[in-house]
PDB file of C-alpha atoms in Angstrom:
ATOM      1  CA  UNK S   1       0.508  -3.868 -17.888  1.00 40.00           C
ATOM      2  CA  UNK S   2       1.828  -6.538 -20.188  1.00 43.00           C
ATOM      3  CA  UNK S   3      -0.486  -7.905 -22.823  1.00 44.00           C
ATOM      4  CA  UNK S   4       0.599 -10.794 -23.976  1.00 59.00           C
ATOM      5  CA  UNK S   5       2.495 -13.267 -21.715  1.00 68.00           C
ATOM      6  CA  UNK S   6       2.802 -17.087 -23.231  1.00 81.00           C
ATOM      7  CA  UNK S   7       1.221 -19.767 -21.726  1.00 86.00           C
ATOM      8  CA  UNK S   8       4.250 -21.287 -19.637  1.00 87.00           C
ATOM      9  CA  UNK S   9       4.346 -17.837 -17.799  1.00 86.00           C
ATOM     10  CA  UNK S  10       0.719 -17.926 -17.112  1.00 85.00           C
ATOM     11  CA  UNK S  11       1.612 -21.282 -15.692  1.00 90.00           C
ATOM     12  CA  UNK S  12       4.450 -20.888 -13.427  1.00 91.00           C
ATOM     13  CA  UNK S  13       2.287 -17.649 -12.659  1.00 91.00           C
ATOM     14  CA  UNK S  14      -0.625 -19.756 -11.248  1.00 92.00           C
ATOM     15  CA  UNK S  15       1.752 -21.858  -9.134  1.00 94.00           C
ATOM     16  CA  UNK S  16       3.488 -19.172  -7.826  1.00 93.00           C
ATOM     17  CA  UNK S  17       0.159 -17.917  -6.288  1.00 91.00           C
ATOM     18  CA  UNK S  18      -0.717 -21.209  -5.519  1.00 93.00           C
ATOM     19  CA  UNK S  19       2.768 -21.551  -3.590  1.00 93.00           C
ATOM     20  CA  UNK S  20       2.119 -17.967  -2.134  1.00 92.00           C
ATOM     21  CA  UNK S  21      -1.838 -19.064  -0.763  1.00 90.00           C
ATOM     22  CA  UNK S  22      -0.668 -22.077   0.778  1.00 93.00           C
ATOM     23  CA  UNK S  23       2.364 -20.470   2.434  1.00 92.00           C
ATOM     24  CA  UNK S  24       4.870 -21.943   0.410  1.00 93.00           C
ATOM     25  CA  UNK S  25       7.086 -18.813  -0.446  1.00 94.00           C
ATOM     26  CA  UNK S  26      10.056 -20.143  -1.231  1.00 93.00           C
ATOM     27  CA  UNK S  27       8.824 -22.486  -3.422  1.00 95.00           C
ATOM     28  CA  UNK S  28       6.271 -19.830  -4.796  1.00 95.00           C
ATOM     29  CA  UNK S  29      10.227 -17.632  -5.492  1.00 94.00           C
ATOM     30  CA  UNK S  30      11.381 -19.945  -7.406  1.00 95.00           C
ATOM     31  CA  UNK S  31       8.300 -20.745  -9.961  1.00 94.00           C
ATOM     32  CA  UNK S  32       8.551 -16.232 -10.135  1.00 94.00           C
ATOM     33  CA  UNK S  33      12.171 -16.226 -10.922  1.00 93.00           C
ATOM     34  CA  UNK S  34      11.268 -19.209 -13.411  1.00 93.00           C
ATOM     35  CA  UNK S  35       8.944 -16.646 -15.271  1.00 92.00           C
ATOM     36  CA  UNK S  36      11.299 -13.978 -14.908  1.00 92.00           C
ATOM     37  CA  UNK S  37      14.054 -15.731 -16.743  1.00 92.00           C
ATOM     38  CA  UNK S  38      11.476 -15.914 -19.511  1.00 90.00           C
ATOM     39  CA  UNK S  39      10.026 -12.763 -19.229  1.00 87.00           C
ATOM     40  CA  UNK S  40      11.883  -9.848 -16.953  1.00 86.00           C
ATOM     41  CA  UNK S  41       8.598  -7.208 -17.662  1.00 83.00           C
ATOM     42  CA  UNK S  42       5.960  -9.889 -16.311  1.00 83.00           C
ATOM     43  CA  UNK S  43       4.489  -6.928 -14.217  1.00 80.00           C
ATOM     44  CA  UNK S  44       2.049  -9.139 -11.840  1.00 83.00           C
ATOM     45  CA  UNK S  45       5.635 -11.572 -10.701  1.00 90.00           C
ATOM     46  CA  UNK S  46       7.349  -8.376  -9.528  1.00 88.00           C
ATOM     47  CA  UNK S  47       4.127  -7.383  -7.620  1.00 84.00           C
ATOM     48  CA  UNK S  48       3.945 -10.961  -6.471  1.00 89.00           C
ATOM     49  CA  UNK S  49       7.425 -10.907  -5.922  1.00 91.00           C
ATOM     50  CA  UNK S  50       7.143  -7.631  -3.603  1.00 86.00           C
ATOM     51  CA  UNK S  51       4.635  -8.820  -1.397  1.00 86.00           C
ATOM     52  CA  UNK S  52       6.747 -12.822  -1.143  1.00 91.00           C
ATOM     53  CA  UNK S  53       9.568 -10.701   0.032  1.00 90.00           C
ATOM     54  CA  UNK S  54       7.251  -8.671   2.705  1.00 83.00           C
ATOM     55  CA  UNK S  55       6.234 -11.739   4.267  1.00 85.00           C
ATOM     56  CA  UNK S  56       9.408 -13.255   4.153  1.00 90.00           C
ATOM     57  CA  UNK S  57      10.880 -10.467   6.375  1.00 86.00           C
ATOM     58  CA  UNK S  58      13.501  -9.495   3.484  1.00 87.00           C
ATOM     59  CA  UNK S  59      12.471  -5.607   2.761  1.00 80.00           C
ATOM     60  CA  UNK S  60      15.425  -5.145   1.073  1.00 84.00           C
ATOM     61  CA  UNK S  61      14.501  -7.100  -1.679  1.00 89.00           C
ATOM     62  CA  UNK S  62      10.636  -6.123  -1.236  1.00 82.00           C
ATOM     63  CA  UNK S  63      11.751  -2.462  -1.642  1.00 78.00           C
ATOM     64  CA  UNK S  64      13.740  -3.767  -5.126  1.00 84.00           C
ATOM     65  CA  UNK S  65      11.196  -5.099  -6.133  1.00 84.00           C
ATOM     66  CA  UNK S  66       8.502  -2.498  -5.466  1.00 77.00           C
ATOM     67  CA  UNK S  67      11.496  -0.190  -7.807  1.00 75.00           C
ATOM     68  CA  UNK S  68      10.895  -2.097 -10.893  1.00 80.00           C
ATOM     69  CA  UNK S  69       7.326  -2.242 -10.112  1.00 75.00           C
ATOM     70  CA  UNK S  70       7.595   1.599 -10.291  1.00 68.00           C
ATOM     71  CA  UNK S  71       8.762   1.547 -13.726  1.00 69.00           C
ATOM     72  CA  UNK S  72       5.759  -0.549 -15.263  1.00 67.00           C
ATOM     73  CA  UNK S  73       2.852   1.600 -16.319  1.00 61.00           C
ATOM     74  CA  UNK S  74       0.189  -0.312 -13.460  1.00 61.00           C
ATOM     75  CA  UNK S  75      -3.508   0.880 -13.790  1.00 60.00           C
ATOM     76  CA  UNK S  76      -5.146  -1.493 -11.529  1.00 64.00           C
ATOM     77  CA  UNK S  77      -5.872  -0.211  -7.652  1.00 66.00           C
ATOM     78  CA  UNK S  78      -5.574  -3.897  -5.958  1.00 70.00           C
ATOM     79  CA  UNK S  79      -2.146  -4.496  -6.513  1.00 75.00           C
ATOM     80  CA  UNK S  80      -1.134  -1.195  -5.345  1.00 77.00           C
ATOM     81  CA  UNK S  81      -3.362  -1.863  -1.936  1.00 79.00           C
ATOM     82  CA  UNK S  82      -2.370  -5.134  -1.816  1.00 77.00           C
ATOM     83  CA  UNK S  83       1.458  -3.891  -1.656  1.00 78.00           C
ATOM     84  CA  UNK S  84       0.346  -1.094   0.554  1.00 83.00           C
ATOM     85  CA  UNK S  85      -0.701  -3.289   3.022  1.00 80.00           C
ATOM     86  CA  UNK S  86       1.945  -5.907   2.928  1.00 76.00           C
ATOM     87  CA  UNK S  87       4.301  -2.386   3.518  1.00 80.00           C
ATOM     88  CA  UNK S  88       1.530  -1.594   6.145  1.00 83.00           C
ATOM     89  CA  UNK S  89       2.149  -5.223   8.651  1.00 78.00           C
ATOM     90  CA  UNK S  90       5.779  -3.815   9.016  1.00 77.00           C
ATOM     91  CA  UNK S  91       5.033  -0.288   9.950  1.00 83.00           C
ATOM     92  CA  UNK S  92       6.605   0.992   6.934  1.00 83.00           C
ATOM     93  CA  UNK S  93       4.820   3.844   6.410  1.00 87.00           C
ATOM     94  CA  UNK S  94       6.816   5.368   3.987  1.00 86.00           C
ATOM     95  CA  UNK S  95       6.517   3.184   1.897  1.00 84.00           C
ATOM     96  CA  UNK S  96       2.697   2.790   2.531  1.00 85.00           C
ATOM     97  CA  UNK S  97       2.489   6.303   1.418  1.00 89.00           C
ATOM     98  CA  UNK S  98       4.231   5.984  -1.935  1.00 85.00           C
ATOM     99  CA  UNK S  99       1.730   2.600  -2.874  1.00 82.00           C
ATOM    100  CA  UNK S 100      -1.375   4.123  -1.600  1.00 86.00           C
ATOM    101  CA  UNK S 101      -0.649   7.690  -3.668  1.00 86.00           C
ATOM    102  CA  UNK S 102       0.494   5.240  -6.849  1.00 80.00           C
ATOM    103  CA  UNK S 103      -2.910   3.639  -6.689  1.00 80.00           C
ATOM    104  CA  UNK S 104      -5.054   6.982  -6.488  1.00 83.00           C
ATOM    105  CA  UNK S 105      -3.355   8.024  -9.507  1.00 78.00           C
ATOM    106  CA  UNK S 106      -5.032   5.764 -11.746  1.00 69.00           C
ATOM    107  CA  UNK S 107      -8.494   6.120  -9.670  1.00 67.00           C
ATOM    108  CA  UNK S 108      -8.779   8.767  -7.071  1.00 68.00           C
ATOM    109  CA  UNK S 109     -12.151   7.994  -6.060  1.00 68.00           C
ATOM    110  CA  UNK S 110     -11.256   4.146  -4.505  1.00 80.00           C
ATOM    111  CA  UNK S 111     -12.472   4.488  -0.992  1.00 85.00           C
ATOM    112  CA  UNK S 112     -10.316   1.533   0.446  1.00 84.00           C
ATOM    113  CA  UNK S 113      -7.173   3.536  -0.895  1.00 85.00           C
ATOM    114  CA  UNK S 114      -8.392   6.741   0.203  1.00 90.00           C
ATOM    115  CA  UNK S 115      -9.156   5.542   4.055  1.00 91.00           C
ATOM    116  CA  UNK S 116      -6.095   3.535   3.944  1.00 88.00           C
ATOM    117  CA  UNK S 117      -4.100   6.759   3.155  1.00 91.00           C
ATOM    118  CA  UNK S 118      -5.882   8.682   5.942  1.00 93.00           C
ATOM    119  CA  UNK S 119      -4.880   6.337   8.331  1.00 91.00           C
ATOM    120  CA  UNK S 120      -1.461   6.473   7.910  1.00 91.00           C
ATOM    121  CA  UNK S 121      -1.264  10.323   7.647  1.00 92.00           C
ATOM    122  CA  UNK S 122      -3.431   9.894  11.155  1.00 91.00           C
ATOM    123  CA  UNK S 123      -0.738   7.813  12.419  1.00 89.00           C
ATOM    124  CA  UNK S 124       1.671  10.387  11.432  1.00 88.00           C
ATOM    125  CA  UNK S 125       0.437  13.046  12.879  1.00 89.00           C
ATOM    126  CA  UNK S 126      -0.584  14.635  10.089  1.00 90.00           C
ATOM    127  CA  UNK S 127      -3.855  15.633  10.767  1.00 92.00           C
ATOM    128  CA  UNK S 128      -4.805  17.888   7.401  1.00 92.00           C
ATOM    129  CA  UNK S 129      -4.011  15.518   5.163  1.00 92.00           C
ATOM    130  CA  UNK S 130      -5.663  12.563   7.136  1.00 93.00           C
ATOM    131  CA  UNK S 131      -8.525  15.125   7.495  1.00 93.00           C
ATOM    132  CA  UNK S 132      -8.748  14.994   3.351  1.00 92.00           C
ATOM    133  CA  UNK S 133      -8.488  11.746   2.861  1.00 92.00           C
ATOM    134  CA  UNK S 134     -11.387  10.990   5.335  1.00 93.00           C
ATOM    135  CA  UNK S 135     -13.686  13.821   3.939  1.00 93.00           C
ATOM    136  CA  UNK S 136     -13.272  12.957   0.275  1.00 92.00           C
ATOM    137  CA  UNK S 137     -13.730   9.397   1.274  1.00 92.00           C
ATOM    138  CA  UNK S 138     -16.990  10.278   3.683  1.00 92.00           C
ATOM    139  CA  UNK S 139     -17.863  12.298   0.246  1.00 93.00           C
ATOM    140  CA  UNK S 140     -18.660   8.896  -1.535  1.00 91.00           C
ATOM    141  CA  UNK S 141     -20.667   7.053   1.475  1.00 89.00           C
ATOM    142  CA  UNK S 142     -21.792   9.868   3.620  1.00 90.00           C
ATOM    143  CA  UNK S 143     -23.447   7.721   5.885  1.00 92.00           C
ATOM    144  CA  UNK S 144     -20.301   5.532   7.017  1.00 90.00           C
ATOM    145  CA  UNK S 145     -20.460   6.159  10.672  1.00 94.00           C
ATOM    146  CA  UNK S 146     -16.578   4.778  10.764  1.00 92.00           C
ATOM    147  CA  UNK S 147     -15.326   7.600   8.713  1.00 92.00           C
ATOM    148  CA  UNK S 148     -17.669   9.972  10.841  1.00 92.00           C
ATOM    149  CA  UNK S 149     -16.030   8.962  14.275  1.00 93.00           C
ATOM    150  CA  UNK S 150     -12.746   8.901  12.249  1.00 92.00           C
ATOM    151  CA  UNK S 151     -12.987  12.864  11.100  1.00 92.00           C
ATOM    152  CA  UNK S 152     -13.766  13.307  14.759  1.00 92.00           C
ATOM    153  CA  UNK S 153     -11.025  11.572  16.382  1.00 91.00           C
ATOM    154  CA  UNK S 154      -8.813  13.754  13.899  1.00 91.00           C
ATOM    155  CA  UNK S 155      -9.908  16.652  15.094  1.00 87.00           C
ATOM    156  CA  UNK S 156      -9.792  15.744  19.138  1.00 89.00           C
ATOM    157  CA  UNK S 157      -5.889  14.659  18.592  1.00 85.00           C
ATOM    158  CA  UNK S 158      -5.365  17.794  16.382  1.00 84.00           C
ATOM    159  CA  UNK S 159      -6.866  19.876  19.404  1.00 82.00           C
ATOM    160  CA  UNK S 160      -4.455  17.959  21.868  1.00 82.00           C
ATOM    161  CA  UNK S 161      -1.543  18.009  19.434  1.00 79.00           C
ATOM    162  CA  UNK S 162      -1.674  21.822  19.233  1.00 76.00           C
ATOM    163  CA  UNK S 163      -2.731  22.465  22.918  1.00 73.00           C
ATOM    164  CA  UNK S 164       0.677  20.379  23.679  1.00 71.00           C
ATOM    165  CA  UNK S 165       2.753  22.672  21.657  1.00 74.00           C
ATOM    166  CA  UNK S 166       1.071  25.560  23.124  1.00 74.00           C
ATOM    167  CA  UNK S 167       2.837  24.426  26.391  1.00 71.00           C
ATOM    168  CA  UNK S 168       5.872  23.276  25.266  1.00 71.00           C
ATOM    169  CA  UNK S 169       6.292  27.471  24.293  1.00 73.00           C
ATOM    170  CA  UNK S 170       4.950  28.328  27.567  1.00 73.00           C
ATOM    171  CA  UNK S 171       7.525  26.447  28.937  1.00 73.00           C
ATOM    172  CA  UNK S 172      10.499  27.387  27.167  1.00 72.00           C
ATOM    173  CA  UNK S 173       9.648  31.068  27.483  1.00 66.00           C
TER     174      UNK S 173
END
């Protein structure tokens, strides 16, 4: 992330959030465009900038945005969760993925990320990787009763999921 950002950036970055907690976004825009016309590698205003155009309903821009963020070398788990889960109120799951899987990354042992991921696999359908999400999560608090009756819903809708292709053959045959 960048190191040393002056003091006007740090400024219009404070308002920006400000704008963004009191659900102000397009004033909240403007003060990050501000800083970006100072600054274009201000990593935090194109993360804040990502998640502004989430709740805005423009994903175009949010998925833009979420590019440069790409290109910036970010280390910290929140602000990849934080875009996850903007990406997440839309059903963009795609998209969920590639922020979740950016965050574990830097720290692969960050429950929220890891349950987060397993979720959306489970949503998916995809049942082994949900399944490995869950377990290595379950791994760090083996007594979280949540993951438990996750791992076993996974494998009741895995059960169903293959006993429904078993009779989709029957009936073709």
């Amino acid at each position: 992330m960048e190191n040393s950002n002056s003091k006007e950036e740090d400024s219009w970055y404070d308002i920006a959030l400000y704008d963004k907690k009191t659900g102000n976004f397009a004033e909240a825009l403007k003060a990050c465009n501000q800083i970006l016309s100072i600054n274009d590698n201000y990593t935090k205003v194109w993360i804040l900038l990502c998640i502004l155009h989430q709740k805005m309903g423009n994903d175009a821009k949010a998925l833009e945005a979420l590019n440069k963020i790409n290109d910036f070398d970010i280390t910290e788990n929140e602000y990849w969760i934080e875009i996850a889960l903007e990406f997440k109120k839309k059903n963009d799951l795609l998209n969920v993925v590639k922020a979740l899987e950016n965050s574990l990354e830097f720290n692969d042992q960050k429950k929220e990320s890891l349950t987060e991921l397993a979720g959306v696999y489970e949503d998916l359908e995809i049942y082994d990787k949900a399944y490995t999400f869950y377990k290595t999560a379950l791994n760090m608090d083996p007594l979280d009763m949540d993951l438990l009756n996750k791992i076993g819903t996974i494998y009741d809708n895995a059960k169903e999921t293959a006993n429904s292709r078993k009779k989709k053959k029957k009936k073709k045959k």
